[in-house]
Coordinates of C-alpha atoms and ligand atoms in Angstrom, one line a residue:
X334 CA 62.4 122.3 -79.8
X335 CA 60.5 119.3 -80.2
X336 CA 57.1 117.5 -81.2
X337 CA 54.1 118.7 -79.0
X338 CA 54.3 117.9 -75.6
X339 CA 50.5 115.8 -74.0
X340 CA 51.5 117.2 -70.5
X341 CA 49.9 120.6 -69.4
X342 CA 52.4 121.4 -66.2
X343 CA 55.3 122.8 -68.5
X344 CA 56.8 126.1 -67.3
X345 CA 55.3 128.7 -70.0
X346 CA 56.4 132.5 -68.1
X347 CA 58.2 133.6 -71.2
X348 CA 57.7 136.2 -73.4
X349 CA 59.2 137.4 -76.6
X350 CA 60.9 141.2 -76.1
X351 CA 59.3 144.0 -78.8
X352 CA 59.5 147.6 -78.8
X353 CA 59.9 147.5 -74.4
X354 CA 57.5 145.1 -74.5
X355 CA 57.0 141.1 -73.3
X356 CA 54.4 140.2 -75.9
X357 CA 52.8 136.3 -76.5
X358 CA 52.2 134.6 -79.7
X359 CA 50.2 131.8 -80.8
X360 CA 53.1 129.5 -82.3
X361 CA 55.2 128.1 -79.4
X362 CA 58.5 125.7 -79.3
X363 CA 58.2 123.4 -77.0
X364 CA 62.0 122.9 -75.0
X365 CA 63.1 119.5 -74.0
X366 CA 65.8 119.1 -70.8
X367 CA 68.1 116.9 -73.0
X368 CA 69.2 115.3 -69.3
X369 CA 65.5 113.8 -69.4
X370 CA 65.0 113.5 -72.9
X371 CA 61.1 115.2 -72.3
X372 CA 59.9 118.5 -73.0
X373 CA 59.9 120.7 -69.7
X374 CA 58.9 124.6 -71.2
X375 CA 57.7 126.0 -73.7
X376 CA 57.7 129.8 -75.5
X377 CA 56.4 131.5 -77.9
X378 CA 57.9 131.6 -81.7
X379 CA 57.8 135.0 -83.3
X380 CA 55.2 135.3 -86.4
X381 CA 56.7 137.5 -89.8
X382 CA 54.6 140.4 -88.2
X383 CA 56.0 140.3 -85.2
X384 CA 59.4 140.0 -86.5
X385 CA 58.0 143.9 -88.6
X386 CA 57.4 145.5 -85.6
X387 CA 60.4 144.4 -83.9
X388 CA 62.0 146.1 -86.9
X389 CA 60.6 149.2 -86.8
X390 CA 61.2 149.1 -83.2
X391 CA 64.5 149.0 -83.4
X392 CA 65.0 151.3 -86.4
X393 CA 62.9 154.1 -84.7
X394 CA 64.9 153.8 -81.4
X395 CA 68.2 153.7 -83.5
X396 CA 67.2 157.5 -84.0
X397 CA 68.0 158.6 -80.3
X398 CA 70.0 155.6 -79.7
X399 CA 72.5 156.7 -82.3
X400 CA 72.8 160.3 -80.3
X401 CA 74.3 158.9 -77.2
X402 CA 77.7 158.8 -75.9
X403 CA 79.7 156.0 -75.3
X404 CA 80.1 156.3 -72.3
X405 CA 76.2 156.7 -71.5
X406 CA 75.8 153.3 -73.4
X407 CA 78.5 152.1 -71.8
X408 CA 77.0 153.2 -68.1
X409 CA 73.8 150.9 -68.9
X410 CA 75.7 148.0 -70.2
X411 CA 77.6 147.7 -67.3
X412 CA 74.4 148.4 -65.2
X413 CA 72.7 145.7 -67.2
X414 CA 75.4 143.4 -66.3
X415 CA 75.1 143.8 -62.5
X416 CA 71.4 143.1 -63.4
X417 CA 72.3 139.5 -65.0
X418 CA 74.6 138.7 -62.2
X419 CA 72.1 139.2 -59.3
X420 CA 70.4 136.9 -61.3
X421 CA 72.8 134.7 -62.4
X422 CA 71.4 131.2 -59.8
X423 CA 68.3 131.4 -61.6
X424 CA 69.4 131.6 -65.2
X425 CA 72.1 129.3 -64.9
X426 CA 69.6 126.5 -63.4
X427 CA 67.5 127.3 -66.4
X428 CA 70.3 126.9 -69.0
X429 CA 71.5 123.8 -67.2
X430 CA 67.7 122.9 -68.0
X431 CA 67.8 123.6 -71.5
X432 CA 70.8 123.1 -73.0
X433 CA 72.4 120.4 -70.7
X434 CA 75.4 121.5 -69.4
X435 CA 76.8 121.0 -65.6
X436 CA 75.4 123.5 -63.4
X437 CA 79.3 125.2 -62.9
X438 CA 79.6 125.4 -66.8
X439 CA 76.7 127.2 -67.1
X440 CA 77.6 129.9 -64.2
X441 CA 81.1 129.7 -65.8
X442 CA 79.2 130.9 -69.1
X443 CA 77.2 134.0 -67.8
X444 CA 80.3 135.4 -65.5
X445 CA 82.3 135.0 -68.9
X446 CA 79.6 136.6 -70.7
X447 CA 79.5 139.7 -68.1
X448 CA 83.3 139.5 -67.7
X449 CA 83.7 140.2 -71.8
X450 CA 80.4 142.6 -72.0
X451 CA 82.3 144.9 -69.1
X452 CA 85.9 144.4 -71.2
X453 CA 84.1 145.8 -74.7
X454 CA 82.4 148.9 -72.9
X455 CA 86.1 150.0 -71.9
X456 CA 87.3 149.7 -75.0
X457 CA 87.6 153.2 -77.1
X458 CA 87.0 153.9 -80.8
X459 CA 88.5 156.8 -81.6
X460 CA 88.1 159.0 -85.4
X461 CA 91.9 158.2 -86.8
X462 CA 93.1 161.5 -88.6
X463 CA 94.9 160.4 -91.8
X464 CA 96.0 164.1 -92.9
X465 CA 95.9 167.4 -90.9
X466 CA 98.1 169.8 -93.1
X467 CA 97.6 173.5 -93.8
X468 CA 95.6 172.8 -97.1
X469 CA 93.4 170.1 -95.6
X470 CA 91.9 167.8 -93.0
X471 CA 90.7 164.3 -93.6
X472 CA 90.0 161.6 -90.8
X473 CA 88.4 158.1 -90.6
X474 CA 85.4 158.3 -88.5
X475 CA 83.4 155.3 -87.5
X476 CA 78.9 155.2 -87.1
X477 CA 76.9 152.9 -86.3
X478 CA 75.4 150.8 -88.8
X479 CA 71.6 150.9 -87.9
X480 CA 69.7 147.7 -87.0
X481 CA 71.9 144.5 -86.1
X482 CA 69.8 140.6 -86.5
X483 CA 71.6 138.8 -83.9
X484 CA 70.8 134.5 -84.4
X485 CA 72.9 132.0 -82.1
X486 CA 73.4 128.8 -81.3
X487 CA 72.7 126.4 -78.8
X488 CA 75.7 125.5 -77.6
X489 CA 76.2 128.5 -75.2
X490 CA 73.2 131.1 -75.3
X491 CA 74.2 133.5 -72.9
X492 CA 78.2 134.0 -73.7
X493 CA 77.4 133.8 -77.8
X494 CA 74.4 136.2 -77.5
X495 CA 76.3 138.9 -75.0
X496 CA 79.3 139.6 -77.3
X497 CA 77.3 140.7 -80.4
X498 CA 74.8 142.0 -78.4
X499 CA 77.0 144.4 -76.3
X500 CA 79.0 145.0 -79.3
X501 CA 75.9 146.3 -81.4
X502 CA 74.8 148.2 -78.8
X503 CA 78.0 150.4 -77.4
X504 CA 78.4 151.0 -81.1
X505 CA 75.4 152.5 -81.1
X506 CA 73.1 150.4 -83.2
X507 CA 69.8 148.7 -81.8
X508 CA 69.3 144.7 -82.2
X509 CA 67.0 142.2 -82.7
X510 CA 68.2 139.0 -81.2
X511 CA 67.2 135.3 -81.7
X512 CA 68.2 132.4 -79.9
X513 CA 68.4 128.9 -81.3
X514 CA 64.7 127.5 -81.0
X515 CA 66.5 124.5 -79.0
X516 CA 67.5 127.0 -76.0
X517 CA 65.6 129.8 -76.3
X518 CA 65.0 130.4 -72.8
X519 CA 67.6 131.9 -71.4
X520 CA 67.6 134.3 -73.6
X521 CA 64.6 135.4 -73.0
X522 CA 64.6 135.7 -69.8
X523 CA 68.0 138.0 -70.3
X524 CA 65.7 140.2 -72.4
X525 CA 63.3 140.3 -69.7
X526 CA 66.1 141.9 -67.2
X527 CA 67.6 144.8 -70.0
X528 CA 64.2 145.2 -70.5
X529 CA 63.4 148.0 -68.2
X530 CA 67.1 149.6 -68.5
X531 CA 67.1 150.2 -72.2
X532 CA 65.0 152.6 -74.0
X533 CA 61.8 150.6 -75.8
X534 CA 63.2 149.4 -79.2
X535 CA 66.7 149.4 -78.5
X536 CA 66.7 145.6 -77.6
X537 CA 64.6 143.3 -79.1
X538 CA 64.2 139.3 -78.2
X539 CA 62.6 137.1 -80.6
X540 CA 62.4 132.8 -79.9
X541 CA 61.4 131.6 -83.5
X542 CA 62.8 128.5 -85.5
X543 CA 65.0 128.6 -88.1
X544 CA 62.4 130.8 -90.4
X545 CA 62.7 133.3 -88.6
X546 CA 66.7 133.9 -88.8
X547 CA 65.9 133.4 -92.8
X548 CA 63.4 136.4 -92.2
X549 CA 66.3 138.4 -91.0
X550 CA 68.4 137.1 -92.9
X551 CA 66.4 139.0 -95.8
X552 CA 64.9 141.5 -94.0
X553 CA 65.0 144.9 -96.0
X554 CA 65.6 147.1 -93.0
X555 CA 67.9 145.2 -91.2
X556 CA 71.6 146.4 -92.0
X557 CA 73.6 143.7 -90.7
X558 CA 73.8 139.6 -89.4
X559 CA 76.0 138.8 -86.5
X560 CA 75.3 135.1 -86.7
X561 CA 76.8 132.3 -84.7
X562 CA 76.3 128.7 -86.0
X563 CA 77.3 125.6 -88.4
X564 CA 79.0 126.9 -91.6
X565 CA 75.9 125.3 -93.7
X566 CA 73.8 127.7 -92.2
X567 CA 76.8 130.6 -92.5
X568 CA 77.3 130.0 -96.1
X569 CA 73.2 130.5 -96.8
X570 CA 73.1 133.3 -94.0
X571 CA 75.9 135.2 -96.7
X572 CA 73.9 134.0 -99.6
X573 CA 70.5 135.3 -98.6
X574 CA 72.4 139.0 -97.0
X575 CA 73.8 139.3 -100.7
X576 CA 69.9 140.2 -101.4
X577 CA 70.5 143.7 -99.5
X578 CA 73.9 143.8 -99.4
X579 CA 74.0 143.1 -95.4
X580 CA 77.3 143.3 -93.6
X581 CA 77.6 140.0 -92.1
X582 CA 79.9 138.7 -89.3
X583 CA 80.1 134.7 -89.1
X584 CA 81.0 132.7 -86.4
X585 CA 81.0 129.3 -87.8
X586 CA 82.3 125.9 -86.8
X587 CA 85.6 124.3 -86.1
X588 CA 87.9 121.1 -86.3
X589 CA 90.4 122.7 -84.0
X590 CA 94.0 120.8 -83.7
X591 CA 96.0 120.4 -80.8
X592 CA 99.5 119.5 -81.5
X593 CA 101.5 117.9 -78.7
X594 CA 105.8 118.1 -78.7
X595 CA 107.9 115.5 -77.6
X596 CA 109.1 118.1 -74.6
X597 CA 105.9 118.4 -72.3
X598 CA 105.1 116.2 -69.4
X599 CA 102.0 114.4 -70.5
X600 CA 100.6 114.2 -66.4
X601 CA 101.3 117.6 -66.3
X602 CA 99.3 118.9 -68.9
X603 CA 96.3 115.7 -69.4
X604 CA 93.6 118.0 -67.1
X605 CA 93.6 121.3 -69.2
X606 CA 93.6 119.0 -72.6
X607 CA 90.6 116.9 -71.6
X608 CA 88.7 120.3 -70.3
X609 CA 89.5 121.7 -73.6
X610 CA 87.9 118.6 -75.4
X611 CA 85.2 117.7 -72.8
X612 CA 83.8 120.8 -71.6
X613 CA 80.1 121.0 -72.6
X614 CA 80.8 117.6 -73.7
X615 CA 82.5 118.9 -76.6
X616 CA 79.9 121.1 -78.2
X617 CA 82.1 124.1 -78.6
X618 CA 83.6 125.6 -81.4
X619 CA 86.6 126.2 -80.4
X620 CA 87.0 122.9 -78.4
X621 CA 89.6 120.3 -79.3
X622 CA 88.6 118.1 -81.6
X623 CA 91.9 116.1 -83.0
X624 CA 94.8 115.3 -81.0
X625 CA 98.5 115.3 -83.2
X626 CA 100.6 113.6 -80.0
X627 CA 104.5 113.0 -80.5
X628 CA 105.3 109.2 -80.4
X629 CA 108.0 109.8 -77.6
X630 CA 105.0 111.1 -75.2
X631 CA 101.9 109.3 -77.4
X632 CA 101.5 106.6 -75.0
X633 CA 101.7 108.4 -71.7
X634 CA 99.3 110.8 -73.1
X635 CA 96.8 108.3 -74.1
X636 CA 97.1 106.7 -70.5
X637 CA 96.8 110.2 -68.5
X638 CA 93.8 111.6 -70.8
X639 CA 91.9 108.1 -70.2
X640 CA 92.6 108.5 -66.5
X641 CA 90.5 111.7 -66.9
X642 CA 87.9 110.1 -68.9
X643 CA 87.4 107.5 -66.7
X644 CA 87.3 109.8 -63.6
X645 CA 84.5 112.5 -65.2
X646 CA 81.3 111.9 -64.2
X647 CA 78.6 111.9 -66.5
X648 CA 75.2 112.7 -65.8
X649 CA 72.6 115.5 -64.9
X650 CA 74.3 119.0 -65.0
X651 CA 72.0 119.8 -62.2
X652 CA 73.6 117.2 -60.0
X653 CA 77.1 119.3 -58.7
X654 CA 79.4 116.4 -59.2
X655 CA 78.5 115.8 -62.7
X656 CA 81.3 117.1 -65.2
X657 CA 79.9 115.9 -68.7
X658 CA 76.2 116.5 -69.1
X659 CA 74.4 115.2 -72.0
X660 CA 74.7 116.3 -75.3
X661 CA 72.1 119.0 -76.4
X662 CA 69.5 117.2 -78.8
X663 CA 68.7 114.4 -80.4
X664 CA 69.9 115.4 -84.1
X665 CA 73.4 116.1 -82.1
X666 CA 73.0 112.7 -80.2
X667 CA 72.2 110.6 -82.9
X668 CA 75.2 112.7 -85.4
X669 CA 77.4 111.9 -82.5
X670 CA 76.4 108.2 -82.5
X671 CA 76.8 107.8 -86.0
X672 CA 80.4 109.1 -85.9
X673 CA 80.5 106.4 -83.1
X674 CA 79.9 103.7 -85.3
X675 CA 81.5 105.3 -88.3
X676 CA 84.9 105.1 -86.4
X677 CA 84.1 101.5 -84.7
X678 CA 83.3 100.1 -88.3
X679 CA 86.4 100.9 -89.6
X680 CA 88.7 99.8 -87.2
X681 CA 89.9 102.4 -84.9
X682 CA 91.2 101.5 -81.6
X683 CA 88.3 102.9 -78.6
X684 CA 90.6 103.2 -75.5
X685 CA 87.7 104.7 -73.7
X686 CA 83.9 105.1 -73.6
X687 CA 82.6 104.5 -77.0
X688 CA 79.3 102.8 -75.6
X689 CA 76.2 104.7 -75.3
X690 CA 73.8 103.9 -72.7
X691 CA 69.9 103.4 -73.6
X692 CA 68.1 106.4 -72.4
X693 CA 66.3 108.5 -70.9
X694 CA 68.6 111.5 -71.7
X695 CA 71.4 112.2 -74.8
X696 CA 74.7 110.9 -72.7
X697 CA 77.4 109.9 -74.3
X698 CA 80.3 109.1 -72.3
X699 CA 83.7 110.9 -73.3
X700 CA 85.3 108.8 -75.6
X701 CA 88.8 108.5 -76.7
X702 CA 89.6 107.2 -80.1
X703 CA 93.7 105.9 -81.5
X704 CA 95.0 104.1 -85.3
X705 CA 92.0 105.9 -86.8
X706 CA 92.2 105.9 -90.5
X707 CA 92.3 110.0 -90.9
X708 CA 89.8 109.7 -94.0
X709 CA 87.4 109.0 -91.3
X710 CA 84.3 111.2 -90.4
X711 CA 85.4 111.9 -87.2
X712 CA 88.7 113.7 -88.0
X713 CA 87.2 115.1 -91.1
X714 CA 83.7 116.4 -89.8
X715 CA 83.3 118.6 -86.5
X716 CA 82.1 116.2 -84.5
X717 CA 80.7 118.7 -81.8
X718 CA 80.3 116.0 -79.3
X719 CA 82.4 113.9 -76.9
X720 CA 84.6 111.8 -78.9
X721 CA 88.4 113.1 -79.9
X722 CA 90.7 111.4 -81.5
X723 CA 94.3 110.6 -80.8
X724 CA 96.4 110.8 -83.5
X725 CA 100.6 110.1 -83.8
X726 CA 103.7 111.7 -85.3
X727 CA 106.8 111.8 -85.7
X728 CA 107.6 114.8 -87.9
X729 CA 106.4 118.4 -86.6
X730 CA 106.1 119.0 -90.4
X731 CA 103.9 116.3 -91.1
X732 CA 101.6 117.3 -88.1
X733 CA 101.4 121.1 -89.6
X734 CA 100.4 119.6 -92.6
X735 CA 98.2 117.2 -91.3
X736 CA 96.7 119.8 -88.7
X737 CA 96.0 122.4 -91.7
X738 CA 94.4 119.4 -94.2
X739 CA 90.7 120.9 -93.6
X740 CA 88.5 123.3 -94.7
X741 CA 88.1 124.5 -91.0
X742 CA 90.2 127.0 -89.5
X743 CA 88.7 128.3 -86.3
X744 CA 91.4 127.8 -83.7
X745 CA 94.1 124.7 -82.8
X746 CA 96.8 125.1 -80.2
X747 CA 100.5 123.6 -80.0
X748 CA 101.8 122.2 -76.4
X749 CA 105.6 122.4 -75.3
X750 CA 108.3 124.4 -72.9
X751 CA 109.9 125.9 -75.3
X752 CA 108.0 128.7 -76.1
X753 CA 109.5 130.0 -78.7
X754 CA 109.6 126.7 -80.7
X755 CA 105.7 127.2 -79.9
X756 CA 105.0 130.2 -81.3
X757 CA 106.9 129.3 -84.4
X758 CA 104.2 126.5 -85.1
X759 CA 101.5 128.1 -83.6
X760 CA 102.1 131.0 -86.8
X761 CA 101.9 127.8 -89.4
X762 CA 98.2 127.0 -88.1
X763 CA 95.6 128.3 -90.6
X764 CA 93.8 129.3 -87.9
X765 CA 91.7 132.4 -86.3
X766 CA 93.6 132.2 -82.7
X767 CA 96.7 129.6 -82.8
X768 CA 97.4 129.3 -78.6
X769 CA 100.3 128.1 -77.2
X770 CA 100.1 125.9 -74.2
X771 CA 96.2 126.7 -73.4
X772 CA 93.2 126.7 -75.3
X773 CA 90.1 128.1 -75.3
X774 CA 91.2 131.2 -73.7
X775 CA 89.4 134.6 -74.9
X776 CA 89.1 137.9 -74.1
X777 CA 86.8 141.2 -74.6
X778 CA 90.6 142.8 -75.9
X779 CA 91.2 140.1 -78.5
X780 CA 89.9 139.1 -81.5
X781 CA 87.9 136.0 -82.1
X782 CA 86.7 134.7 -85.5
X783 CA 87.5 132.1 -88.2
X784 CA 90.1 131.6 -91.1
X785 CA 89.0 129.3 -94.1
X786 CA 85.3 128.2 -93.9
X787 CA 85.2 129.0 -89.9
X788 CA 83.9 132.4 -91.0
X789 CA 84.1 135.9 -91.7
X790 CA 84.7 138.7 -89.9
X791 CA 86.0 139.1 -86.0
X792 CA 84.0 139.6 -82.6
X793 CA 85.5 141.2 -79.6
X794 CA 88.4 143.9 -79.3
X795 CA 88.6 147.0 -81.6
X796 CA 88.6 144.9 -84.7
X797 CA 85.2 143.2 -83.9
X798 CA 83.4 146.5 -82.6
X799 CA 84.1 148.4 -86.1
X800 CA 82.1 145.3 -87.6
X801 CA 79.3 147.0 -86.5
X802 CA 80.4 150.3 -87.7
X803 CA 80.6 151.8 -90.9
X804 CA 83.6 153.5 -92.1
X805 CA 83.0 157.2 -93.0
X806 CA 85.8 159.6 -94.2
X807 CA 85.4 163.0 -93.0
X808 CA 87.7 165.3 -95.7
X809 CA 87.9 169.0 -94.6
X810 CA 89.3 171.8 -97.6
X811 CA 90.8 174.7 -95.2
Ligands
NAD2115 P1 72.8 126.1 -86.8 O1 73.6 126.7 -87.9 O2 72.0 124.9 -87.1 O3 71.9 127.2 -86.1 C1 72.3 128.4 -85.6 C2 71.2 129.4 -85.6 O4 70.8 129.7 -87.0 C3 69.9 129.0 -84.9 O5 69.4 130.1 -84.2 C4 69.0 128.6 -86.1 O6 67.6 128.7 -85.8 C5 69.4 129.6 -87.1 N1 69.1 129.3 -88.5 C6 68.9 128.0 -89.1 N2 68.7 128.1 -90.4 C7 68.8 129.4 -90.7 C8 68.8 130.1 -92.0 N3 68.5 129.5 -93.1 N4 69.0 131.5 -91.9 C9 69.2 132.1 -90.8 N5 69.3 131.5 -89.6 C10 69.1 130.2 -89.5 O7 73.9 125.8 -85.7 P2 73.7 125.1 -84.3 O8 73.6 123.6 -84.6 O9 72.7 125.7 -83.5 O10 75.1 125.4 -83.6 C11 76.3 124.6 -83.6 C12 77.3 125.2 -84.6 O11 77.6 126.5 -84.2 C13 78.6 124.4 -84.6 O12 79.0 124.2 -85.9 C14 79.5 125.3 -83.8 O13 80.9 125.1 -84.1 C15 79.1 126.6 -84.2 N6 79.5 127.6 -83.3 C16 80.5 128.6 -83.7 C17 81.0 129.5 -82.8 C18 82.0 130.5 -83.1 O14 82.2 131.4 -82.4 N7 82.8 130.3 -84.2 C19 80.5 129.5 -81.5 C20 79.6 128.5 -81.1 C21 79.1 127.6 -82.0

């Protein structure tokens, strides 16, 4: 999103996705490559009256929608999946375009996506019988809940719009889907491809700024908000759903610990830590974003996690070296900056990166931060950038206690060979997903979703699906 562009040579072929069909509009967001720093696209942004029809699209295809089996819903998912990967070149050089990230992250990101859409479809949701006895018969059954308002990020388009997508839609409800009006692109050009495989109405794609996700948000005849973003924007997304009493699932931020024992072999282990602070140059949720490191192995660590810094290179995700693109705006850039500062001012120890080149482009070099005072911004806020810091103890204790001292509570991680030991802390983190010796990893067949003010509600596995379902007891009198 970004101030009108002068030039007339932007790529425009984008349309928004209502009742089957690819529809213009006189608003447009105008999409800047944050590699460049200059506008290269732009879309259209959905008016309120487009956002209606969109609506009652999607609540009069919920009618026959709702009468189909799984498994036919199933059959097109998968279908629609094949449809995304023989496209997947194409839509990953378009992400890379919009939202920054190295050309192999963004492929990474749409096989992930397909990989978890496929794992949901085979998953079964069955009516649980609580009593079957001569006298009577009751059982849990599970419907769909009607219309789902699907609003995302930009930090990963494709992967964070598939799993409430797919999830809405093998439950048997229809959707209406908006993408963050900084990457909206990609997303519409993945409603272009289901286009012609789902009924008209049963998938709806709207680009729109952030009005328009308040417009769902408080949309009388939308039934529920699966909505991925910052936990300011989660805490008004609950307020304004309170209005119609939505069901609401929220994916919110994270300040996700990793802590480090005294038993691992820092070499051994520096390549899957930096990856799991680095990747999209940080601007995950679940990334790491503080290091706990035992003294015994603090300094190795430090020196084998710089080696990695130092070797990354930053630059254009479209250039196939490059491992750190630039970050994905200029409100994230210049947030990211401030921290910079913030940390630099009072007194914190940069052992790597920490300077940020002049233009054009948002890169920040990954930066690696030790003796931080830990009242500092960047191990209190969610930095969602490439700076981590590096932080010492002695005490497992004290780096439980230090770990859980947040309001976050998405996901953290604990790092050692003895397993059990491991899972011991790991089940102290006030976390979502607490991993042992990885991070990051996810699955269609687990749960994923925040503790504390990381949000409400799960996506993926059996637990997520029946967050788009409602409840419904079924009680027979023989
Ligand atoms: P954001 O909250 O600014 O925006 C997210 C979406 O909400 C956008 O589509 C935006 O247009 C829309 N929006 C803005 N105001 C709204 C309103 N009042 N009502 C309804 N919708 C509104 O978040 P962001 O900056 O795009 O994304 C980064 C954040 O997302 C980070 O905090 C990150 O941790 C979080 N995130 C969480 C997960 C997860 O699974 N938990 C995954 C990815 C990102």
């Amino acid at each position: 999103m970004a101030e009108r562009a002068d030039t007339l040579d932007l790529r425009s072929d984008f349309g928004l996705l209502i009742d089957g069909a690819l529809e213009s509009s006189t608003p447009q967001l105008y999409v800047v490559n944050p590699a460049l720093g200059r506008v290269f696209a732009r879309c259209p942004a959905a008016t309120r009256e487009q956002l209606d029809r969109a609506v009652h699209a999607a609540r009069s295809a919920f009618l026959g929608w709702r009468k189909t089996t799984y498994a036919e819903r199933a059959a097109l998912i998968r279908q629609a999946m094949e449809k995304m990967k023989s496209h997947r070149e194409e839509l990953a050089e378009l992400l890379t375009r919009e939202q920054g990230k190295p050309l192999s992250q963004s492929l990474a990101e749409i096989d992930r996506g397909a990989g978890q859409s496929n794992g949901l479809v085979g998953i079964e949701i069955a009516p649980e019988v609580l009593v079957d006895t001569p006298e009577q018969h009751i059982e849990l059954v599970y419907r769909p809940l009607g219309v789902v308002g699907i609003i995302t990020p930009w930090n990963a388009p494709i992967n964070l719009a598939l799993g409430p997508l797919v999830s809405a839609l093998y439950t048997g409800n229809t959707v209406v889907l908006k993408p963050s009006p900084y990457t909206p692109l990609a997303t519409l050009k993945l409603g272009e491809l289901l286009r012609e495989l789902f009924p008209a109405g049963v998938v709806n794609v709207l680009a729109g700024g952030d009005e328009l996700g308040a417009w769902m948000t408080e949309h009388e005849d939308i039934d529920k908000i699966s909505f991925t973003g910052s936990v300011a924007t989660g805490k008004k997304v609950l307020a304004s759903a309170a209005g119609t009493l939505k069901r609401v699932t929220l994916e919110l931020g994270g300040n996700d610990p990793a802590i480090i024992l005294d038993d691992v072999d820092p070499q051994a282990i520096a390549k899957k830590v930096f990856f799991a602070c680095f990747v999209n140059s940080g601007q995950v949720c679940m990334a790491i974003k503080r290091i706990y490191a035992h003294e015994r192995i603090y300094d190795a660590l430090c020196e084998a996690l710089v080696a990695e810094a130092k070797r990354a290179k930053v630059g254009n995700g479209l250039d196939p070296d490059v491992e750190i693109g630039p970050l994905q705006n200029k409100m994230q850039y210049d947030k990211v900056v401030e921290i910079i500062e913030d940390t630099k001012r009072r007194g914190a120890r940069i052992l790597v990166g920490g300077e940020v080149p002049s233009g054009p482009g948002y890169f920040i070099p990954p930066t690696l931060v030790t003796d931080i005072d830990e009242s500092s911004r960047l191990v209190r806020e969610e930095q969602f950038g490439p700076i981590v810091p590096i932080m010492k103890f002695s005490d497992v204790d004290d780096a439980i206690r230090r770990a859980n001292d947040t309001r976050y509570g998405l996901s953290g991680s604990v790092w050692t060979n003895d397993l059990e030991r491991g899972a011991a802390i790991a089940r102290q983190l006030e976390v979502g997903t607490a991993w042992v010796n990885q991070h990051r990893a996810t699955s269609a067949f687990v749960p994923f979703g925040g503790a504390k003010e990381s949000g409400l509600g799960r996506q993926y596995s059996v637990l997520g699906l029946k967050g788009y379902m409602e409840p419904e007891v079924i009680s027979i009198a023989k």
